[in-house]
Amino acid sequence: MGSISDETVVENVDAPTYVPSLPVPNVQELVKEDPLKVPDRYVRDQDDILQVNDMPWLSSEIPIIDLSLLSKGDKVELNKFDLACKEWGFFQVVNHGVAKKVLQDMKDATAEFFELSLEEKNKYAMPPDDIQGYGHAYVVSEEQTLDWSDALILVVYPAQYRKLKFWPSTPKGYKDIIEAYSKGVKDVGVELLRSFSTIMGMDQDALLGLHEELVQALRVNYYPECSRPDQVLGISPHSDTSTITILMQEQDKHGLQIKHNGGWVPVKPVPDALVVNVGDVIEILSNGKYKSIEHRAVTNESKARISYASFLVPHDDVEIEPLDHLVDSQSPQKMYKKVVYGEYLRSSMKRRMEGKAHTQMAKVET
């Protein structure tokens, strides 16, 4: 694999743009300026934070899938995978084949990037007409309550969609580290989509074919420490508009929580595992058999935390609707309309994150 660190940055006019976000303050800088202050725009109604019970005792029940078995078509593991997707919509993947060094290099370089000065990070700031780069996402009004996080968002695949001017060149070699990490995640995603095709009663490569060529975006979230973690959320509750999302957590800190049976369950890191969740695309294709699940991020008082979410999605012009063979005796009606993926994605980006509210545009009115 050749280095991309020294590639000439050429703007690709064919690369898609996405709905921009309104500019808001940098949270990391707010904490540096006054570690004890939580500005009003970040303070949640307590009902938002405590609307459902925390259920930490269920953490150990979140399924763990062995990808080395799953990719060989192991029947027991495939059944476990099917149940994980039906009952949880979230699972952790072990033996996924991404080298520990690749994972650790990504963590080390990213931590170094977020410790750069704001001036240096702002060299990669999101432009007014797109969401790629360093900044914030899903800020659509001056009135909405803000998330306690900053982000770096990049489209990684297909390679011709990359806007390398937003890929940080500091620390040295960071572009190549992002490339290596994203390639590893893509390989995991391809294997998982093959298994999804199998449990959805199709040829192994059916979902990959539907996507035409996988589009993959990376969102690195930086959650600064917060003096009042009971007043804020790192990321608002939402489901993902992706087909699947693959997330790397830090080993010693956790803040991801998923909604399960009406409560919030923390996803405690498993060493070297990747967290995977079902996205809206799978929910629509499966006619609701496998549902995308609300999740959120909480903060803590003592430590900043970084997470790495890779979204695997179809191309903009791909039409998504329930697969005919999954409209069956258990689900005799199509619960979702046909949607053009790019329109669905951009519609969701024009509104603040609010649970699964954005999925209503795909629901069949009853």
Short mmCIF file of C-alpha atoms in Angstrom, two decimals:
data_model
loop_
_atom_site.label_atom_id
_atom_site.label_comp_id
_atom_site.label_asym_id
_atom_site.label_seq_id
_atom_site.Cartn_x
_atom_site.Cartn_y
_atom_site.Cartn_z
CA MET A 1 0.00 0.00 0.00
CA GLY A 2 1.52 3.30 -1.04
CA SER A 3 1.64 6.29 1.25
CA ILE A 4 -1.05 8.93 0.85
CA SER A 5 0.74 11.40 3.11
CA ASP A 6 2.35 13.24 0.22
CA GLU A 7 -0.46 13.00 -2.32
CA THR A 8 -1.27 16.20 -4.10
CA VAL A 9 -4.63 17.45 -2.87
CA VAL A 10 -6.88 17.64 -5.90
CA GLU A 11 -10.53 18.53 -5.37
CA ASN A 12 -12.74 15.82 -6.82
CA VAL A 13 -15.76 17.53 -8.33
CA ASP A 14 -17.68 14.23 -8.44
CA ALA A 15 -17.38 13.61 -4.70
CA PRO A 16 -20.74 14.10 -2.96
CA THR A 17 -21.29 16.86 -0.45
CA TYR A 18 -23.46 16.52 2.63
CA VAL A 19 -25.70 18.78 4.66
CA PRO A 20 -23.54 21.26 6.59
CA SER A 21 -23.83 21.97 10.30
CA LEU A 22 -24.13 25.40 11.91
CA PRO A 23 -20.86 26.59 13.49
CA VAL A 24 -20.79 26.25 17.29
CA PRO A 25 -18.10 26.64 19.97
CA ASN A 26 -15.34 24.07 20.33
CA VAL A 27 -16.14 22.07 23.48
CA GLN A 28 -12.53 21.08 24.16
CA GLU A 29 -11.61 24.79 24.28
CA LEU A 30 -14.56 25.62 26.53
CA VAL A 31 -13.26 23.10 29.07
CA LYS A 32 -9.74 24.51 28.85
CA GLU A 33 -11.01 28.04 29.46
CA ASP A 34 -13.21 27.12 32.44
CA PRO A 35 -13.26 23.45 33.51
CA LEU A 36 -16.14 24.04 35.94
CA LYS A 37 -18.52 25.85 33.61
CA VAL A 38 -21.23 24.17 31.55
CA PRO A 39 -22.77 26.78 29.21
CA ASP A 40 -26.58 26.84 29.07
CA ARG A 41 -26.68 25.60 25.46
CA TYR A 42 -25.34 22.21 26.61
CA VAL A 43 -27.57 21.72 29.66
CA ARG A 44 -30.26 19.10 29.11
CA ASP A 45 -33.67 18.81 30.67
CA GLN A 46 -33.27 16.16 33.32
CA ASP A 47 -36.06 14.26 31.60
CA ASP A 48 -33.74 13.93 28.57
CA ILE A 49 -31.03 12.28 30.63
CA LEU A 50 -33.15 10.33 33.07
CA GLN A 51 -36.07 9.51 30.79
CA VAL A 52 -35.43 5.79 31.16
CA ASN A 53 -33.60 3.68 33.70
CA ASP A 54 -29.94 2.80 33.48
CA MET A 55 -29.50 -0.98 33.37
CA PRO A 56 -25.75 -1.58 33.80
CA TRP A 57 -26.26 -5.20 34.88
CA LEU A 58 -27.25 -6.09 31.30
CA SER A 59 -23.85 -5.05 29.89
CA SER A 60 -22.52 -8.59 30.14
CA GLU A 61 -25.45 -9.88 28.05
CA ILE A 62 -24.59 -7.83 24.93
CA PRO A 63 -23.67 -10.57 22.41
CA ILE A 64 -20.05 -11.24 21.40
CA ILE A 65 -19.60 -12.64 17.87
CA ASP A 66 -16.48 -14.46 16.70
CA LEU A 67 -15.93 -13.22 13.14
CA SER A 68 -13.41 -15.95 12.34
CA LEU A 69 -16.21 -18.51 12.86
CA LEU A 70 -18.96 -16.40 11.32
CA SER A 71 -17.04 -15.79 8.09
CA LYS A 72 -16.60 -19.56 7.67
CA GLY A 73 -20.36 -20.00 7.82
CA ASP A 74 -20.31 -21.71 11.24
CA LYS A 75 -23.98 -22.55 11.90
CA VAL A 76 -23.87 -21.94 15.67
CA GLU A 77 -22.18 -18.55 15.22
CA LEU A 78 -24.58 -17.63 12.39
CA ASN A 79 -27.55 -18.39 14.64
CA LYS A 80 -25.96 -16.32 17.43
CA PHE A 81 -25.47 -13.48 14.94
CA ASP A 82 -29.10 -13.68 13.82
CA LEU A 83 -30.34 -13.51 17.43
CA ALA A 84 -27.96 -10.65 18.25
CA CYS A 85 -29.32 -8.60 15.34
CA LYS A 86 -32.97 -9.41 16.17
CA GLU A 87 -32.87 -9.02 19.94
CA TRP A 88 -30.20 -6.38 20.48
CA GLY A 89 -29.28 -4.67 17.20
CA PHE A 90 -25.80 -4.31 18.76
CA PHE A 91 -22.98 -6.76 19.32
CA GLN A 92 -19.21 -6.86 19.80
CA VAL A 93 -16.97 -8.63 17.28
CA VAL A 94 -13.79 -10.47 18.27
CA ASN A 95 -11.22 -12.29 16.11
CA HIS A 96 -12.02 -9.77 13.39
CA GLY A 97 -8.57 -9.78 11.79
CA VAL A 98 -7.65 -6.11 12.25
CA ALA A 99 -4.15 -6.08 13.74
CA LYS A 100 -3.76 -4.76 17.28
CA LYS A 101 -1.04 -2.41 16.03
CA VAL A 102 -3.42 -0.88 13.49
CA LEU A 103 -6.00 -0.26 16.23
CA GLN A 104 -3.43 1.17 18.64
CA ASP A 105 -1.77 3.37 16.02
CA MET A 106 -5.18 4.89 15.26
CA LYS A 107 -5.79 5.60 18.94
CA ASP A 108 -2.33 7.07 19.54
CA ALA A 109 -2.30 9.33 16.47
CA THR A 110 -5.86 10.54 17.05
CA ALA A 111 -5.15 11.40 20.69
CA GLU A 112 -2.16 13.40 19.45
CA PHE A 113 -4.30 15.20 16.86
CA PHE A 114 -6.86 16.33 19.43
CA GLU A 115 -4.08 17.68 21.66
CA LEU A 116 -2.96 20.07 18.90
CA SER A 117 -3.81 23.76 19.23
CA LEU A 118 -7.23 24.86 18.03
CA GLU A 119 -5.50 26.90 15.34
CA GLU A 120 -3.76 23.77 14.03
CA LYS A 121 -6.93 21.63 14.13
CA ASN A 122 -8.90 24.37 12.41
CA LYS A 123 -6.69 23.97 9.33
CA TYR A 124 -9.03 21.04 8.66
CA ALA A 125 -12.25 22.82 9.69
CA MET A 126 -15.51 21.86 8.01
CA PRO A 127 -16.40 24.24 5.17
CA PRO A 128 -19.76 26.09 5.12
CA ASP A 129 -21.19 23.70 2.49
CA ASP A 130 -20.20 20.23 3.74
CA ILE A 131 -19.74 18.06 6.80
CA GLN A 132 -16.26 16.69 6.11
CA GLY A 133 -13.46 17.93 8.32
CA TYR A 134 -13.08 19.04 11.94
CA GLY A 135 -16.08 20.54 13.72
CA HIS A 136 -19.61 19.48 14.64
CA ALA A 137 -22.48 17.63 12.99
CA TYR A 138 -26.26 17.79 13.13
CA VAL A 139 -26.45 21.35 14.47
CA VAL A 140 -29.48 22.70 12.60
CA SER A 141 -30.75 25.58 14.75
CA GLU A 142 -29.50 28.18 17.20
CA GLU A 143 -32.02 26.93 19.76
CA GLN A 144 -31.13 23.25 19.98
CA THR A 145 -29.29 21.82 22.97
CA LEU A 146 -25.73 20.97 21.95
CA ASP A 147 -23.77 17.76 22.39
CA TRP A 148 -20.66 17.77 24.61
CA SER A 149 -18.29 16.66 21.85
CA ASP A 150 -16.16 17.70 18.88
CA ALA A 151 -15.66 15.59 15.76
CA LEU A 152 -13.46 14.80 12.78
CA ILE A 153 -15.54 13.45 9.87
CA LEU A 154 -14.04 12.01 6.67
CA VAL A 155 -15.37 10.05 3.70
CA VAL A 156 -12.83 7.27 3.19
CA TYR A 157 -14.30 4.95 0.52
CA PRO A 158 -14.57 4.85 -2.39
CA ALA A 159 -11.14 6.47 -2.67
CA GLN A 160 -12.31 8.89 -5.36
CA TYR A 161 -14.70 10.48 -2.83
CA ARG A 162 -11.88 11.47 -0.48
CA LYS A 163 -11.28 15.15 0.16
CA LEU A 164 -7.71 14.88 1.36
CA LYS A 165 -7.47 18.55 2.31
CA PHE A 166 -9.55 17.59 5.38
CA TRP A 167 -7.29 14.67 6.29
CA PRO A 168 -4.87 15.89 9.00
CA SER A 169 -1.18 15.68 8.11
CA THR A 170 -0.24 16.18 11.78
CA PRO A 171 0.81 14.04 13.55
CA LYS A 172 3.17 12.72 10.91
CA GLY A 173 1.77 9.71 9.08
CA TYR A 174 -1.78 10.21 10.39
CA LYS A 175 -3.28 9.96 6.89
CA ASP A 176 -1.71 6.55 6.35
CA ILE A 177 -2.87 5.42 9.80
CA ILE A 178 -6.46 6.45 8.97
CA GLU A 179 -6.12 4.57 5.67
CA ALA A 180 -4.85 1.37 7.34
CA TYR A 181 -7.51 1.46 10.05
CA SER A 182 -10.32 2.15 7.59
CA LYS A 183 -9.16 -0.64 5.27
CA GLY A 184 -9.25 -3.07 8.19
CA VAL A 185 -12.74 -1.93 9.16
CA LYS A 186 -13.92 -2.21 5.56
CA ASP A 187 -12.78 -5.84 5.43
CA VAL A 188 -14.74 -6.53 8.62
CA GLY A 189 -17.77 -4.77 7.13
CA VAL A 190 -17.64 -6.86 3.95
CA GLU A 191 -17.63 -10.10 5.99
CA LEU A 192 -20.53 -8.88 8.13
CA LEU A 193 -22.60 -7.88 5.10
CA ARG A 194 -22.06 -11.35 3.65
CA SER A 195 -23.41 -12.82 6.88
CA PHE A 196 -26.34 -10.38 6.83
CA SER A 197 -27.14 -11.56 3.30
CA THR A 198 -27.15 -15.16 4.56
CA ILE A 199 -29.48 -14.59 7.52
CA MET A 200 -31.74 -12.53 5.26
CA GLY A 201 -32.12 -15.56 2.98
CA MET A 202 -30.01 -14.36 0.07
CA ASP A 203 -26.85 -15.17 -1.79
CA GLN A 204 -23.77 -14.16 0.24
CA ASP A 205 -22.88 -11.23 -1.99
CA ALA A 206 -26.42 -9.88 -2.47
CA LEU A 207 -26.10 -6.93 -0.08
CA LEU A 208 -22.67 -6.01 -1.42
CA GLY A 209 -24.19 -5.98 -4.90
CA LEU A 210 -27.04 -3.78 -3.77
CA HIS A 211 -24.54 -1.22 -2.46
CA GLU A 212 -22.80 -1.09 -5.88
CA GLU A 213 -19.60 -0.10 -4.09
CA LEU A 214 -19.47 0.50 -0.38
CA VAL A 215 -19.34 4.09 0.77
CA GLN A 216 -17.55 4.37 4.11
CA ALA A 217 -17.34 7.43 6.33
CA LEU A 218 -15.35 7.84 9.54
CA ARG A 219 -16.51 9.97 12.44
CA VAL A 220 -14.04 10.38 15.29
CA ASN A 221 -15.78 11.79 18.36
CA TYR A 222 -13.85 13.61 21.10
CA TYR A 223 -15.74 13.87 24.39
CA PRO A 224 -13.99 16.24 26.81
CA GLU A 225 -14.34 15.66 30.52
CA CYS A 226 -17.29 17.55 32.06
CA SER A 227 -17.66 18.90 35.59
CA ARG A 228 -21.40 18.12 35.47
CA PRO A 229 -21.83 14.90 33.49
CA ASP A 230 -25.34 14.65 34.90
CA GLN A 231 -26.32 17.76 32.91
CA VAL A 232 -25.00 16.95 29.42
CA LEU A 233 -24.85 14.23 26.78
CA GLY A 234 -21.82 13.53 24.59
CA ILE A 235 -24.12 12.59 21.71
CA SER A 236 -27.92 12.76 21.67
CA PRO A 237 -29.94 9.53 21.39
CA HIS A 238 -30.23 8.45 17.75
CA SER A 239 -30.19 5.49 15.41
CA ASP A 240 -27.71 5.39 12.52
CA THR A 241 -28.74 6.05 8.92
CA SER A 242 -26.09 3.52 7.83
CA THR A 243 -26.39 -0.07 6.68
CA ILE A 244 -24.10 -1.03 9.55
CA THR A 245 -21.81 0.95 11.84
CA ILE A 246 -18.52 -0.39 13.18
CA LEU A 247 -17.15 1.37 16.27
CA MET A 248 -13.87 1.21 18.15
CA GLN A 249 -13.99 2.22 21.81
CA GLU A 250 -11.15 2.98 24.18
CA GLN A 251 -10.36 0.07 26.45
CA ASP A 252 -10.30 1.88 29.78
CA LYS A 253 -13.21 4.32 29.34
CA HIS A 254 -16.73 3.80 28.20
CA GLY A 255 -19.62 6.14 27.50
CA LEU A 256 -21.66 4.37 24.80
CA GLN A 257 -25.13 3.32 25.95
CA ILE A 258 -27.75 1.46 23.95
CA LYS A 259 -31.51 1.37 24.42
CA HIS A 260 -32.78 -2.08 25.28
CA ASN A 261 -36.17 -3.02 26.70
CA GLY A 262 -36.84 0.58 27.66
CA GLY A 263 -33.58 1.23 29.51
CA TRP A 264 -30.00 2.34 28.78
CA VAL A 265 -27.34 -0.36 28.83
CA PRO A 266 -23.64 0.64 28.86
CA VAL A 267 -21.47 -1.09 26.25
CA LYS A 268 -18.38 -2.02 28.23
CA PRO A 269 -15.27 -2.44 26.06
CA VAL A 270 -14.07 -5.98 25.35
CA PRO A 271 -10.29 -6.02 24.69
CA ASP A 272 -9.55 -5.43 20.97
CA ALA A 273 -13.22 -5.92 20.03
CA LEU A 274 -15.17 -3.76 17.60
CA VAL A 275 -18.77 -2.77 18.37
CA VAL A 276 -21.24 -3.25 15.51
CA ASN A 277 -24.80 -1.99 15.20
CA VAL A 278 -27.63 -2.46 12.75
CA GLY A 279 -28.42 0.71 10.78
CA ASP A 280 -31.66 2.03 9.28
CA VAL A 281 -30.87 0.51 5.85
CA ILE A 282 -30.94 -3.04 7.27
CA GLU A 283 -34.15 -2.22 9.16
CA ILE A 284 -35.85 -1.09 5.93
CA LEU A 285 -34.52 -3.96 3.79
CA SER A 286 -35.55 -6.56 6.40
CA ASN A 287 -39.03 -4.99 6.77
CA GLY A 288 -38.32 -4.38 10.45
CA LYS A 289 -37.06 -7.88 11.30
CA TYR A 290 -33.70 -6.36 12.30
CA LYS A 291 -34.14 -2.89 13.79
CA SER A 292 -31.68 -0.04 14.14
CA ILE A 293 -31.31 0.78 17.82
CA GLU A 294 -31.16 4.11 19.62
CA HIS A 295 -27.86 4.80 21.31
CA ARG A 296 -26.19 7.77 23.01
CA ALA A 297 -22.92 8.79 24.63
CA VAL A 298 -22.50 10.04 28.18
CA THR A 299 -19.53 11.95 29.57
CA ASN A 300 -17.49 11.69 32.76
CA GLU A 301 -15.86 14.11 35.18
CA SER A 302 -12.27 13.01 35.05
CA LYS A 303 -11.25 11.90 31.56
CA ALA A 304 -11.73 12.86 27.94
CA ARG A 305 -12.77 9.96 25.71
CA ILE A 306 -12.46 9.27 21.98
CA SER A 307 -14.56 6.91 19.87
CA TYR A 308 -14.19 5.90 16.22
CA ALA A 309 -17.38 5.22 14.25
CA SER A 310 -17.21 3.90 10.68
CA PHE A 311 -20.47 4.07 8.73
CA LEU A 312 -20.96 1.71 5.79
CA VAL A 313 -23.68 3.00 3.49
CA PRO A 314 -25.03 2.62 -0.07
CA HIS A 315 -24.39 5.14 -2.85
CA ASP A 316 -26.73 8.11 -3.00
CA ASP A 317 -28.79 6.83 -5.94
CA VAL A 318 -29.47 3.34 -4.53
CA GLU A 319 -33.16 2.66 -3.86
CA ILE A 320 -33.92 0.98 -0.54
CA GLU A 321 -37.17 -0.86 0.23
CA PRO A 322 -38.25 -4.05 2.00
CA LEU A 323 -37.04 -7.16 0.20
CA ASP A 324 -40.00 -9.03 -1.26
CA HIS A 325 -39.12 -12.36 0.34
CA LEU A 326 -39.04 -10.71 3.79
CA VAL A 327 -42.63 -9.52 3.43
CA ASP A 328 -43.99 -12.78 4.79
CA SER A 329 -46.48 -14.31 7.22
CA GLN A 330 -44.72 -12.68 10.17
CA SER A 331 -44.70 -9.27 8.43
CA PRO A 332 -47.41 -9.52 5.74
CA GLN A 333 -47.34 -5.81 4.82
CA LYS A 334 -44.47 -3.60 3.69
CA MET A 335 -43.77 -1.38 6.69
CA TYR A 336 -41.47 0.93 4.72
CA LYS A 337 -41.71 2.85 1.46
CA LYS A 338 -39.08 2.84 -1.25
CA VAL A 339 -36.55 5.59 -0.49
CA VAL A 340 -33.58 6.89 -2.45
CA TYR A 341 -30.72 6.55 0.00
CA GLY A 342 -29.10 9.95 -0.64
CA GLU A 343 -32.43 11.70 -0.04
CA TYR A 344 -33.05 9.71 3.14
CA LEU A 345 -29.57 10.50 4.48
CA ARG A 346 -29.75 14.22 3.76
CA SER A 347 -33.25 14.50 5.17
CA SER A 348 -31.98 13.08 8.47
CA MET A 349 -29.03 15.49 8.47
CA LYS A 350 -31.37 18.48 8.25
CA ARG A 351 -32.80 17.73 11.66
CA ARG A 352 -31.25 17.38 15.09
CA MET A 353 -30.58 13.91 16.40
CA GLU A 354 -33.79 12.82 18.07
CA GLY A 355 -34.07 9.11 18.63
CA LYS A 356 -35.58 7.38 15.61
CA ALA A 357 -37.73 10.32 14.51
CA HIS A 358 -35.97 10.53 11.13
CA THR A 359 -37.03 6.97 10.22
CA GLN A 360 -40.64 8.16 9.95
CA MET A 361 -39.98 9.41 6.39
CA ALA A 362 -39.49 5.78 5.34
CA LYS A 363 -42.49 4.36 7.22
CA VAL A 364 -45.66 3.44 5.37
CA GLU A 365 -48.50 5.54 6.76
CA THR A 366 -51.22 3.41 8.33
#
